[in-house]
Short mmCIF file of C-alpha atoms and ligand atoms in Angstrom, two decimals:
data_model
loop_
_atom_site.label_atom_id
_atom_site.label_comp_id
_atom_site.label_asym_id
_atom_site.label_seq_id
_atom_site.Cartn_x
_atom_site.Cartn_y
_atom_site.Cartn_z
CA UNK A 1 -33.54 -3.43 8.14
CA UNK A 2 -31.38 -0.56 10.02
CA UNK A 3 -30.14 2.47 7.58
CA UNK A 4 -29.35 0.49 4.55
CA UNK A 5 -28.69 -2.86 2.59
CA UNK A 6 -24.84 -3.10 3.39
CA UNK A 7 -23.23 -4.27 6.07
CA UNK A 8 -22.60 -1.56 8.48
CA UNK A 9 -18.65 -2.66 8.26
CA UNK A 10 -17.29 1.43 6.71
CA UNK A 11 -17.99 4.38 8.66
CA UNK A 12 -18.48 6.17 5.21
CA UNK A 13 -18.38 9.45 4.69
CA UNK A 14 -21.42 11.46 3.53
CA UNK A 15 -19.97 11.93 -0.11
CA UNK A 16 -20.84 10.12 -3.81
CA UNK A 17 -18.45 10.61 -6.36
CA UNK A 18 -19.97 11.27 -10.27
CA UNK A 19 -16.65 11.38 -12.18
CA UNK A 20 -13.46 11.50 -11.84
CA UNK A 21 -10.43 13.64 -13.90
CA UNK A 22 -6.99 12.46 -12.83
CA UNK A 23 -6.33 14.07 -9.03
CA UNK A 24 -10.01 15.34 -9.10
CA UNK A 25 -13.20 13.56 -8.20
CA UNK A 26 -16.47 15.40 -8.70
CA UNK A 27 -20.07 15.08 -7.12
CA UNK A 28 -23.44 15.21 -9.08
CA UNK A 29 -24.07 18.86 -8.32
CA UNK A 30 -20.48 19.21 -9.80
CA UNK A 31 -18.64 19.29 -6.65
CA UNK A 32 -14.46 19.27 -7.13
CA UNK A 33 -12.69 17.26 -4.66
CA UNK A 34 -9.02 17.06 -4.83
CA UNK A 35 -8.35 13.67 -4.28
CA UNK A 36 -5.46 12.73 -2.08
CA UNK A 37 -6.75 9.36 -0.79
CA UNK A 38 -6.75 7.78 -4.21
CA UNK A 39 -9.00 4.99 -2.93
CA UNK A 40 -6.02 4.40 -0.24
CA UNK A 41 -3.14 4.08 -2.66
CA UNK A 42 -5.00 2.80 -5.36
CA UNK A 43 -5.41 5.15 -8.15
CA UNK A 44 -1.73 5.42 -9.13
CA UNK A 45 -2.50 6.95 -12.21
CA UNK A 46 -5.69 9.36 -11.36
CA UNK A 47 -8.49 9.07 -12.32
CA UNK A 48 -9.84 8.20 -15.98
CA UNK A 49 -5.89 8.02 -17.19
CA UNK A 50 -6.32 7.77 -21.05
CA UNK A 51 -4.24 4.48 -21.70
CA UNK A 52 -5.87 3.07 -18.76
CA UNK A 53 -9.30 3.69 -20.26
CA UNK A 54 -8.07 2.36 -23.74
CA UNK A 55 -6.42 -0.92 -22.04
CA UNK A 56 -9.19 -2.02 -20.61
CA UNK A 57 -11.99 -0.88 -23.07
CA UNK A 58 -10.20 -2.53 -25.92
CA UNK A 59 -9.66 -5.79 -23.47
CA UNK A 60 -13.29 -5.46 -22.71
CA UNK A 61 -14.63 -6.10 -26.16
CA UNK A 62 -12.50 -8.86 -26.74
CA UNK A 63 -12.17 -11.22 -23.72
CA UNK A 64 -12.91 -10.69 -20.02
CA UNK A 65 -12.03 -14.10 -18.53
CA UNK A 66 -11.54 -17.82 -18.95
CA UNK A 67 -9.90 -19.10 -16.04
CA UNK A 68 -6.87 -19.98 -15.38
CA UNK A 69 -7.39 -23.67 -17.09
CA UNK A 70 -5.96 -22.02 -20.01
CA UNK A 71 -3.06 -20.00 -20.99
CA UNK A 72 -3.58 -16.02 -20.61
CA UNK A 73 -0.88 -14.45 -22.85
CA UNK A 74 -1.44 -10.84 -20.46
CA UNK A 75 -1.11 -12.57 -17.70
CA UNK A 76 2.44 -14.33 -19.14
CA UNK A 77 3.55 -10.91 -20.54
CA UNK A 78 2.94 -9.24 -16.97
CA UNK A 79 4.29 -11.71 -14.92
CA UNK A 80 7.69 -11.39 -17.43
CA UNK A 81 7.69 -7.94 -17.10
CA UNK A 82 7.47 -8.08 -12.91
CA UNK A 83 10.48 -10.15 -12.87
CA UNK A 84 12.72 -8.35 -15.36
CA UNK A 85 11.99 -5.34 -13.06
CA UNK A 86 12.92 -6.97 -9.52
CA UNK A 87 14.18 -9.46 -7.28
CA UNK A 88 12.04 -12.23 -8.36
CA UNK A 89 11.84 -15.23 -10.86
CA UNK A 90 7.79 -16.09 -10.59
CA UNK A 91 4.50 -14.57 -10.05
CA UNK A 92 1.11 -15.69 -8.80
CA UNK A 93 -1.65 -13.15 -9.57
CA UNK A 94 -4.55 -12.58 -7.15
CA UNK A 95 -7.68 -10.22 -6.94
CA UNK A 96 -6.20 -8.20 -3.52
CA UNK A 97 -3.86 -7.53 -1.30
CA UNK A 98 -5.08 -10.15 1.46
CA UNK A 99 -5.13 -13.07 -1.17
CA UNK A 100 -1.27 -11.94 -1.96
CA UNK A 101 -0.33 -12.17 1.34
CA UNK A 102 -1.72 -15.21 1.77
CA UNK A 103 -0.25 -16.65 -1.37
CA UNK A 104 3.48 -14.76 0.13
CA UNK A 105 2.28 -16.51 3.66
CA UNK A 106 1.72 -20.28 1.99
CA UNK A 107 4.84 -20.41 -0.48
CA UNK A 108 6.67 -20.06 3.06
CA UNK A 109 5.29 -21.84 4.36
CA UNK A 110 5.09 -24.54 1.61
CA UNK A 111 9.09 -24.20 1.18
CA UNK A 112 9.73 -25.65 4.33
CA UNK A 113 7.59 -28.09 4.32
CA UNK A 114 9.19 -29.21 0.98
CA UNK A 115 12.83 -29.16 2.37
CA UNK A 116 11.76 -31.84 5.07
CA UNK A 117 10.61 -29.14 8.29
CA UNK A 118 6.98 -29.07 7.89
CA UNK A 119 7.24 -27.62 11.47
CA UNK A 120 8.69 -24.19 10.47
CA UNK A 121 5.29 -22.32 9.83
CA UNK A 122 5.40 -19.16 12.07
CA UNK A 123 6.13 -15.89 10.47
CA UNK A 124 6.90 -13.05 12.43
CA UNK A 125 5.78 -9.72 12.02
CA UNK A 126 6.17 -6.21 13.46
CA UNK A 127 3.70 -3.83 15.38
CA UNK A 128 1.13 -1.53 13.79
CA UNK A 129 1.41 -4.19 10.53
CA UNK A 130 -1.48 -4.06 8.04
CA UNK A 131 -1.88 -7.46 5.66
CA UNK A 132 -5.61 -7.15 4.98
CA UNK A 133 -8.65 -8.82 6.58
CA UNK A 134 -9.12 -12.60 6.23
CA UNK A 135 -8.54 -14.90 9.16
CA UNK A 136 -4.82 -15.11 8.51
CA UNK A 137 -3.62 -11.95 7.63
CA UNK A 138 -5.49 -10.50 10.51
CA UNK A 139 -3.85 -13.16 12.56
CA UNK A 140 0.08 -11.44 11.09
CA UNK A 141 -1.46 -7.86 11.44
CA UNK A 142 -2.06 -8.69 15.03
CA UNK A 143 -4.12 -5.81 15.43
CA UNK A 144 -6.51 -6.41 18.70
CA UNK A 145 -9.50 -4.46 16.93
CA UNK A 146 -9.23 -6.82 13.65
CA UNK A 147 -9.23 -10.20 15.82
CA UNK A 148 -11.70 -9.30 18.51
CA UNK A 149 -15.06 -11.66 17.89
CA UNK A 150 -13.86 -13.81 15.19
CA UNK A 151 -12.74 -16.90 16.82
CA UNK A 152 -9.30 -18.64 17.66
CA UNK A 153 -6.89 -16.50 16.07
CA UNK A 154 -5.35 -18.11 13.28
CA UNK A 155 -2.25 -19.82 14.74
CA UNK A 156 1.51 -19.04 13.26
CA UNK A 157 1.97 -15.51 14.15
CA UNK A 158 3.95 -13.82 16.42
CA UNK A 159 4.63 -10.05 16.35
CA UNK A 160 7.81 -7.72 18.11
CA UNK A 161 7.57 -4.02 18.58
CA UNK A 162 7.65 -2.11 15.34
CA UNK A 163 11.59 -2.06 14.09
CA UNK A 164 12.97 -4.12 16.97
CA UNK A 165 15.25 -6.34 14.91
CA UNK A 166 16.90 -7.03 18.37
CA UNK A 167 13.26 -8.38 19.86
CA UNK A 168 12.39 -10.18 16.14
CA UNK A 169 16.33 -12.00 16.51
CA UNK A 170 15.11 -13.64 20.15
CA UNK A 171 11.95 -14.63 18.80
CA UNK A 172 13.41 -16.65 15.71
CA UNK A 173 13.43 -20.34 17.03
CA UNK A 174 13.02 -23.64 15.30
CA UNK A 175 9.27 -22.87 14.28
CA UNK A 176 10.54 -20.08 12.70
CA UNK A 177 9.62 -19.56 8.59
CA UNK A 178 9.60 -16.13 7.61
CA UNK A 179 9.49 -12.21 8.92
CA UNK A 180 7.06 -10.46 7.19
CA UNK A 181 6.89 -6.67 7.05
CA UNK A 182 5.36 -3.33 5.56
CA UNK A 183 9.09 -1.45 4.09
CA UNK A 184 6.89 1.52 4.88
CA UNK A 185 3.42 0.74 6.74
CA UNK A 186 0.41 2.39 5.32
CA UNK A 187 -2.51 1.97 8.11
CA UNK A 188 -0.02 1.62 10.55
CA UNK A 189 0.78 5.51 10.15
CA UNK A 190 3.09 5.88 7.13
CA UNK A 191 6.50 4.16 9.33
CA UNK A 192 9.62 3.57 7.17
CA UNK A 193 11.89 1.03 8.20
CA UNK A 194 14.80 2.06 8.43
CA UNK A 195 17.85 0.06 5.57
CA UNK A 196 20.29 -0.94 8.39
CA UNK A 197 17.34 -2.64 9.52
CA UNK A 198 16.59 -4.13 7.03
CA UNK A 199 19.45 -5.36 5.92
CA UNK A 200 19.92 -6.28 9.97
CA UNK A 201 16.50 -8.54 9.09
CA UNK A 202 18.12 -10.13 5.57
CA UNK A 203 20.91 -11.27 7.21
CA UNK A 204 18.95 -13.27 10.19
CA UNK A 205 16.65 -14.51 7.27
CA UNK A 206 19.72 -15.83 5.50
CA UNK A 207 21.68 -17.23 9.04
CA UNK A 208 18.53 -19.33 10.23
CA UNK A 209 17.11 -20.24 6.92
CA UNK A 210 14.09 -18.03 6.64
CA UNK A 211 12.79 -16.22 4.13
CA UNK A 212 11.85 -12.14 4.20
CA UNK A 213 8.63 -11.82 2.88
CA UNK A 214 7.90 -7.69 2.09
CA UNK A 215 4.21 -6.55 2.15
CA UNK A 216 4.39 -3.53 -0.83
CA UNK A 217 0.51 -3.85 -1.46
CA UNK A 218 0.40 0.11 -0.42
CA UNK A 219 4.15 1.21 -0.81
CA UNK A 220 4.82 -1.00 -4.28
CA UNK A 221 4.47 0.21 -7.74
CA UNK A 222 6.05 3.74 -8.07
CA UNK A 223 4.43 5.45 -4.70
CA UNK A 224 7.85 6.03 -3.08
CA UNK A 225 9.62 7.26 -6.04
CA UNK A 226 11.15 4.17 -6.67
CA UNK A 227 9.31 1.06 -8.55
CA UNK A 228 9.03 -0.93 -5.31
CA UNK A 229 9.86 1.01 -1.71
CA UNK A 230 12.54 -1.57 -0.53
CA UNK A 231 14.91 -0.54 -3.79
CA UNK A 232 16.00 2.39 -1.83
CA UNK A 233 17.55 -0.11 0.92
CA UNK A 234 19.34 -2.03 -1.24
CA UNK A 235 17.52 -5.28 0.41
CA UNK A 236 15.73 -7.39 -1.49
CA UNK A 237 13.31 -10.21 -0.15
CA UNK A 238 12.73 -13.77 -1.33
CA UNK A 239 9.05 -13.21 -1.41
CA UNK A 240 6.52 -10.00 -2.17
CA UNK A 241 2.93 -9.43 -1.92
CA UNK A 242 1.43 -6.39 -4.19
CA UNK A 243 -1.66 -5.20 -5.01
CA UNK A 244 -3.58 -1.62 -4.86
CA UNK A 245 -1.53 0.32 -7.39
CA UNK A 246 -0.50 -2.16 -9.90
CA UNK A 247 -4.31 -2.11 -10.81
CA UNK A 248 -5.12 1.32 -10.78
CA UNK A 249 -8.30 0.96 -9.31
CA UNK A 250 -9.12 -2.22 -10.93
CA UNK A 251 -8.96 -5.07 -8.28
CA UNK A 252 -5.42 -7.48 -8.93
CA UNK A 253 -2.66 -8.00 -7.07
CA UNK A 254 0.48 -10.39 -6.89
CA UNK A 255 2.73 -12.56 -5.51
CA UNK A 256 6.39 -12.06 -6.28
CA UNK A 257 8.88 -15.05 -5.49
CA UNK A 258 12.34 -16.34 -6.19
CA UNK A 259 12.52 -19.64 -8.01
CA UNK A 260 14.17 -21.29 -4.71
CA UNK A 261 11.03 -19.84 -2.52
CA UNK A 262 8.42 -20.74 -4.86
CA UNK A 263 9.75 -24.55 -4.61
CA UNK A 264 7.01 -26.00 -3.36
CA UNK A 265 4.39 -24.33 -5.61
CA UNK A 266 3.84 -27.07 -7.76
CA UNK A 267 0.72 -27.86 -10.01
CA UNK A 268 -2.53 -28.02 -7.73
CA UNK A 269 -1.49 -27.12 -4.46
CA UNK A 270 -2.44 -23.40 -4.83
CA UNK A 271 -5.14 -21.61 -7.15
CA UNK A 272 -7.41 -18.48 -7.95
CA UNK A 273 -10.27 -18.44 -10.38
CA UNK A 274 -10.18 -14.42 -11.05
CA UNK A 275 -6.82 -13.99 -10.28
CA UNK A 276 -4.94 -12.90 -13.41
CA UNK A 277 -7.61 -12.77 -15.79
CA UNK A 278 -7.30 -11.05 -18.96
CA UNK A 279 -9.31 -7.59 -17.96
CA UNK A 280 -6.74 -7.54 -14.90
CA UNK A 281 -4.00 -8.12 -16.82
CA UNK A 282 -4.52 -5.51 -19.64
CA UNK A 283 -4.90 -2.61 -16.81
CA UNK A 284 -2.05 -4.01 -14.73
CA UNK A 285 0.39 -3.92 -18.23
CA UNK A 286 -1.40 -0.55 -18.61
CA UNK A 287 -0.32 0.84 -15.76
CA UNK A 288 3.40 -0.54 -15.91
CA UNK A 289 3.99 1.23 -19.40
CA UNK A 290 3.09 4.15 -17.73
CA UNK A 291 4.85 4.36 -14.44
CA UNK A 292 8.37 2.63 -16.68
CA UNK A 293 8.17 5.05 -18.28
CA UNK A 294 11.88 6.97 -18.90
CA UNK A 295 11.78 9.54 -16.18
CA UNK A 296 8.00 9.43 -14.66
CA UNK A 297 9.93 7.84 -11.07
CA UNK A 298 12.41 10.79 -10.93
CA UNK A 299 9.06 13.30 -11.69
CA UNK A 300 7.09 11.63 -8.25
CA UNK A 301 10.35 12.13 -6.45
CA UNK A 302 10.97 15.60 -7.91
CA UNK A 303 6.95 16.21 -7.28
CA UNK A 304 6.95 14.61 -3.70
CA UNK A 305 9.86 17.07 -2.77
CA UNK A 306 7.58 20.01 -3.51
CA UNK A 307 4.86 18.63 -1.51
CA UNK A 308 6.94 17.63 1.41
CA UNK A 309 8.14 20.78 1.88
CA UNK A 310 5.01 22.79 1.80
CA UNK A 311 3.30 20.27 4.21
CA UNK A 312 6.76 20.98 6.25
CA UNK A 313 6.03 24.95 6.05
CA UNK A 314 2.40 24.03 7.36
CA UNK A 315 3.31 22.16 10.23
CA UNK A 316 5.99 25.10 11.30
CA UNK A 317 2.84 27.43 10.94
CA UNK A 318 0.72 25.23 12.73
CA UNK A 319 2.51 23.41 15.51
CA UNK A 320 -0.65 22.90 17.58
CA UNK A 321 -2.41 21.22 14.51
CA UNK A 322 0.00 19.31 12.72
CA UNK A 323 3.48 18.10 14.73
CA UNK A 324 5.20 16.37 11.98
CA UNK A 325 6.03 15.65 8.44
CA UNK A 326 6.88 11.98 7.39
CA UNK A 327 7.21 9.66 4.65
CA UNK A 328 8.82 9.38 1.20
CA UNK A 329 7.72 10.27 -2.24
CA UNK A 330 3.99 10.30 -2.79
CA UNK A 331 3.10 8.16 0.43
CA UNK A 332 3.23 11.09 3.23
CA UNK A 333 1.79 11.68 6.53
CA UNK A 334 0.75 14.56 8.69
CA UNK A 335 1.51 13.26 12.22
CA UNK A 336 -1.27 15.18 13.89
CA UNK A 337 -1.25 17.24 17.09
CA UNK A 338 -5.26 16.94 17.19
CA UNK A 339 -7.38 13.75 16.89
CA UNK A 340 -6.97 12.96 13.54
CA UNK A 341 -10.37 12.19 12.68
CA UNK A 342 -11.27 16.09 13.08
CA UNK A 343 -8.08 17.30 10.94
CA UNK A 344 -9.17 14.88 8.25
CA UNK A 345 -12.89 16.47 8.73
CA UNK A 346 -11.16 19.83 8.55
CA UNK A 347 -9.49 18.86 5.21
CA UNK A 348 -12.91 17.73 3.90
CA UNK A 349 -14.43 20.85 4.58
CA UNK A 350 -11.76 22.34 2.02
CA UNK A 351 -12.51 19.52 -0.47
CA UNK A 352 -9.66 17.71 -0.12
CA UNK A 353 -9.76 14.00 0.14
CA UNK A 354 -6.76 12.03 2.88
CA UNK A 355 -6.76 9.20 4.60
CA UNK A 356 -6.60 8.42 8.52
CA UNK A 357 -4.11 5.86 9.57
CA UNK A 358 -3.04 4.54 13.07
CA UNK A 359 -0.33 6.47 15.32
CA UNK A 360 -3.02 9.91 14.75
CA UNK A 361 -1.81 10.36 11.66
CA UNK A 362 -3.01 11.37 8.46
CA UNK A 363 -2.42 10.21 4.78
CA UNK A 364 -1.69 11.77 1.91
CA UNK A 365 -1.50 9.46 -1.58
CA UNK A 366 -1.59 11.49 -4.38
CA UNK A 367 -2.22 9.78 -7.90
CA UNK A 368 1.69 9.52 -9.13
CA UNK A 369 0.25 11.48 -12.15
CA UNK A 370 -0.70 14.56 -9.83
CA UNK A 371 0.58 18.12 -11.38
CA UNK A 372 2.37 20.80 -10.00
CA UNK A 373 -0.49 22.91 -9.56
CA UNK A 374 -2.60 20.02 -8.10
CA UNK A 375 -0.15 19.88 -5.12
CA UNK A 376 -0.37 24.49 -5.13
CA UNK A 377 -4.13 23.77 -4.88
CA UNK A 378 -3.41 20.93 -2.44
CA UNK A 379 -1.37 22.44 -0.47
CA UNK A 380 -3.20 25.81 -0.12
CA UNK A 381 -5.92 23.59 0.87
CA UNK A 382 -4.11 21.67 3.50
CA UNK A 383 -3.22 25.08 5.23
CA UNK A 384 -6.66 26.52 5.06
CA UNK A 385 -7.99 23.37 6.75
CA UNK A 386 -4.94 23.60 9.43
CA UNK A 387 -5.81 27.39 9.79
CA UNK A 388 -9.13 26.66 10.89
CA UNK A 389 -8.48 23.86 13.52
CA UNK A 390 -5.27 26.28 14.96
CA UNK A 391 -5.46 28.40 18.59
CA UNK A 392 -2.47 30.15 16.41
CA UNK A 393 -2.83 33.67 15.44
CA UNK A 394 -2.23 33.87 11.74
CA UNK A 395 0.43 35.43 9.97
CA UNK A 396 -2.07 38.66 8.90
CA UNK A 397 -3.39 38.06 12.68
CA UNK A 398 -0.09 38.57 13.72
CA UNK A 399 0.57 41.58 11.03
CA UNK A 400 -2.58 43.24 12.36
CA UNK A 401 -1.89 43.19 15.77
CA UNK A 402 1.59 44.91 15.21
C1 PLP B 504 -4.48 -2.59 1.73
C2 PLP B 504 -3.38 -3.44 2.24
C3 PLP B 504 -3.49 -4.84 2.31
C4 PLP B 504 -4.77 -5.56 2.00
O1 PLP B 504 -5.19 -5.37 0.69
P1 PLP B 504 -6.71 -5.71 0.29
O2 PLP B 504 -6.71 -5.53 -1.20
O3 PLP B 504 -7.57 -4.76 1.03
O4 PLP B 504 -6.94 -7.13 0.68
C5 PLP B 504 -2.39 -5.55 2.71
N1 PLP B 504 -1.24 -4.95 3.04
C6 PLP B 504 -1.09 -3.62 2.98
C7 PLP B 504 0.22 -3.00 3.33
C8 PLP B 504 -2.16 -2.82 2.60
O5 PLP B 504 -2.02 -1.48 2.57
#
């Protein structure tokens, strides 16, 4: 046996977590880490978020799971309250983001078979895409380092240059079934696609028949200000895959369809033993009483300003460290001038928590709940760690030396 008992699959870092008090996460010898990876996305409300605790200690003593042979009324009352807030008409509930895509990927699948052209299976998908890590969502993601070793990739994907609706028009043919995309990609480096194009994208779906399947497993439930990122495009899609903050760190997820996509969903032909169960569904309604909540949307918009422009301030102070500011609400990145493995490092050393992603940038994902003077402390942090990485004099540098 090398090292340990698990699979050598996470280049972890040196770092176990005790406890946990909403954006803080705290080590055995009572170290205070400000936590702005939230498990990547994942801890929408914090950490240890009183009604979360309640929901699912009260669930726990009365029923953890029975299967979905029988009805669960959480799962009912969830899956109500998902479609009075968007687009769709039903929901399928999974245990992750992978097993929502792959529910989004097999309804479209599923619909065309149903409506006689069982040979309109592809989906296309866009460059630097993320949709998890089983054989066919690695197959959508496309990403070279994901499919490398593990066989025939799974056939039905084919992939354009990230936001070339021009490229993902000439590629529609009659194989076609769906265009699946990230409305902002997470791992992919925090990319927002444009509304024009995606309203460019709706209206191919709707001329050739296809249906627009949006991944919001990272960007979904509150993190961009709004309760699902494509709201602020006015563009909705016929199916949706969900997952990380809906749960709150518990693991759930979802598939969001119209009733005309879901056609061919019919008794049998898809399933889940966890997914849905009643210890999912009491967090999941949990955390949707909190983040409906009258007002708590406009506070992560009003709370992401602040942050963007402080992180804007550092990167003016640090050009050579940090180049660029991007994303919207709570789901920002710090397009780095540096490798960003060693400005993440740098961050660490100031006991602040982010998250890598592709295109050298780095993520920040606040819990939703963070405070005002979580994002001071944040922020202050963030600029220490850019201080020490920068060639830059600093501003008392520069006072000295005049
Ligand atoms: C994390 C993620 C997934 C995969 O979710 P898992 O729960 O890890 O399977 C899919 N899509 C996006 C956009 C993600 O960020």
């Amino acid at each position: 046996m090398s090292g340990s008992a698990l699979y050598e699959t996470f280049a972890r870092a040196p770092l176990a977590f005790d406890r946990g008090e909403g954006s803080w996460l705290i080590t055995e010898d009572g170290k205070r880490y400000l936590d702005f990876a939230g498990g990547i996305a994942v801890n929408s409300l914090g950490h240890g978020h009183p009604h979360l605790v309640a929901a699912i200690t009260e669930q726990a003593a009365k029923l953890w799971h029975v299967s979905n042979l029988y009805e669960i009324p959480g799962q009912r009352r969830l899956g109500e309250r998902l479609v009075a807030a968007t687009f769709a008409d039903k929901v399928f509930f999974t245990n992750s983001g992978a097993e929502a895509l792959e529910c989004a990927i097999k309804t479209a699948r599923r619909y065309h078979f149903v409506n006689g052209n069982p040979e309109r299976y592809r989906t296309i998908t866009f460059e630097g895409a993320f949709h998890g890590r089983t054989l066919a969502t690695i197959a959508a993601g496309g990403q070279q380092k994901y499919l490398e070793g593990f066989g025939p990739k799974v056939d039905g994907f084919d992939q354009v240059a990230f936001d070339d609706v021009d490229a993902a028009e000439k590629l529609i043919g009659p194989e076609t079934a769906a265009i699946l995309l990230e409305p902002v990609q997470g791992e992919g480096g925090i990319r927002q696609f444009p509304a024009a194009s995606l309203k460019r994208l709706r209206e191919l779906c709707d001329k050739h028949g296809l249906l627009l399947i949006f991944d919001e497993v990272q960007c979904g439930i509150g993190r961009t200000g709004k309760l699902f990122a494509h709201e602020w495009s006015g563009v909705t899609p016929d199916l949706m895959a969900i997952a990380k903050g809906i749960g709150g760190g518990f693991p759930m997820g979802a598939c969001l369809s119209t009733d005309e996509a879901a056609i061919g969903m019919t008794a049998g032909v898809h399933g889940t033993t966890f997914g849905g169960n009643p210890l999912a569904m009491a967090v999941g309604n949990a955390v949707l009483d909190v983040v409906l909540e009258d007002g708590f949307l406009d506070d992560v918009s009003r709370k992401a300003l602040v942050m963007k422009q402080g992180l804007a301030a550092i990167a003016d102070a640090y050009p050579d460290v940090v180049e660029d500011i991007r994303g919207i609400g709570l789901m920002l990145g710090l397009k780095c001038k540096q490798p960003n493995a060693k400005v993440n490092a740098a961050l660490r050393g100031e006991e602040l928590l982010a998250v890598p992603a592709g295109d050298n940038v780095i993520r920040l994902l606040p819990p939703l709940t963070v405070t005002d003077e979580d994002i001071r402390i944040g922020l202050d942090r963030i600029r220490a760690g850019a201080a020490s990485l920068s060639h830059a004099p600093s501003a008392t540098e520069r006072k000295q030396s005049a």
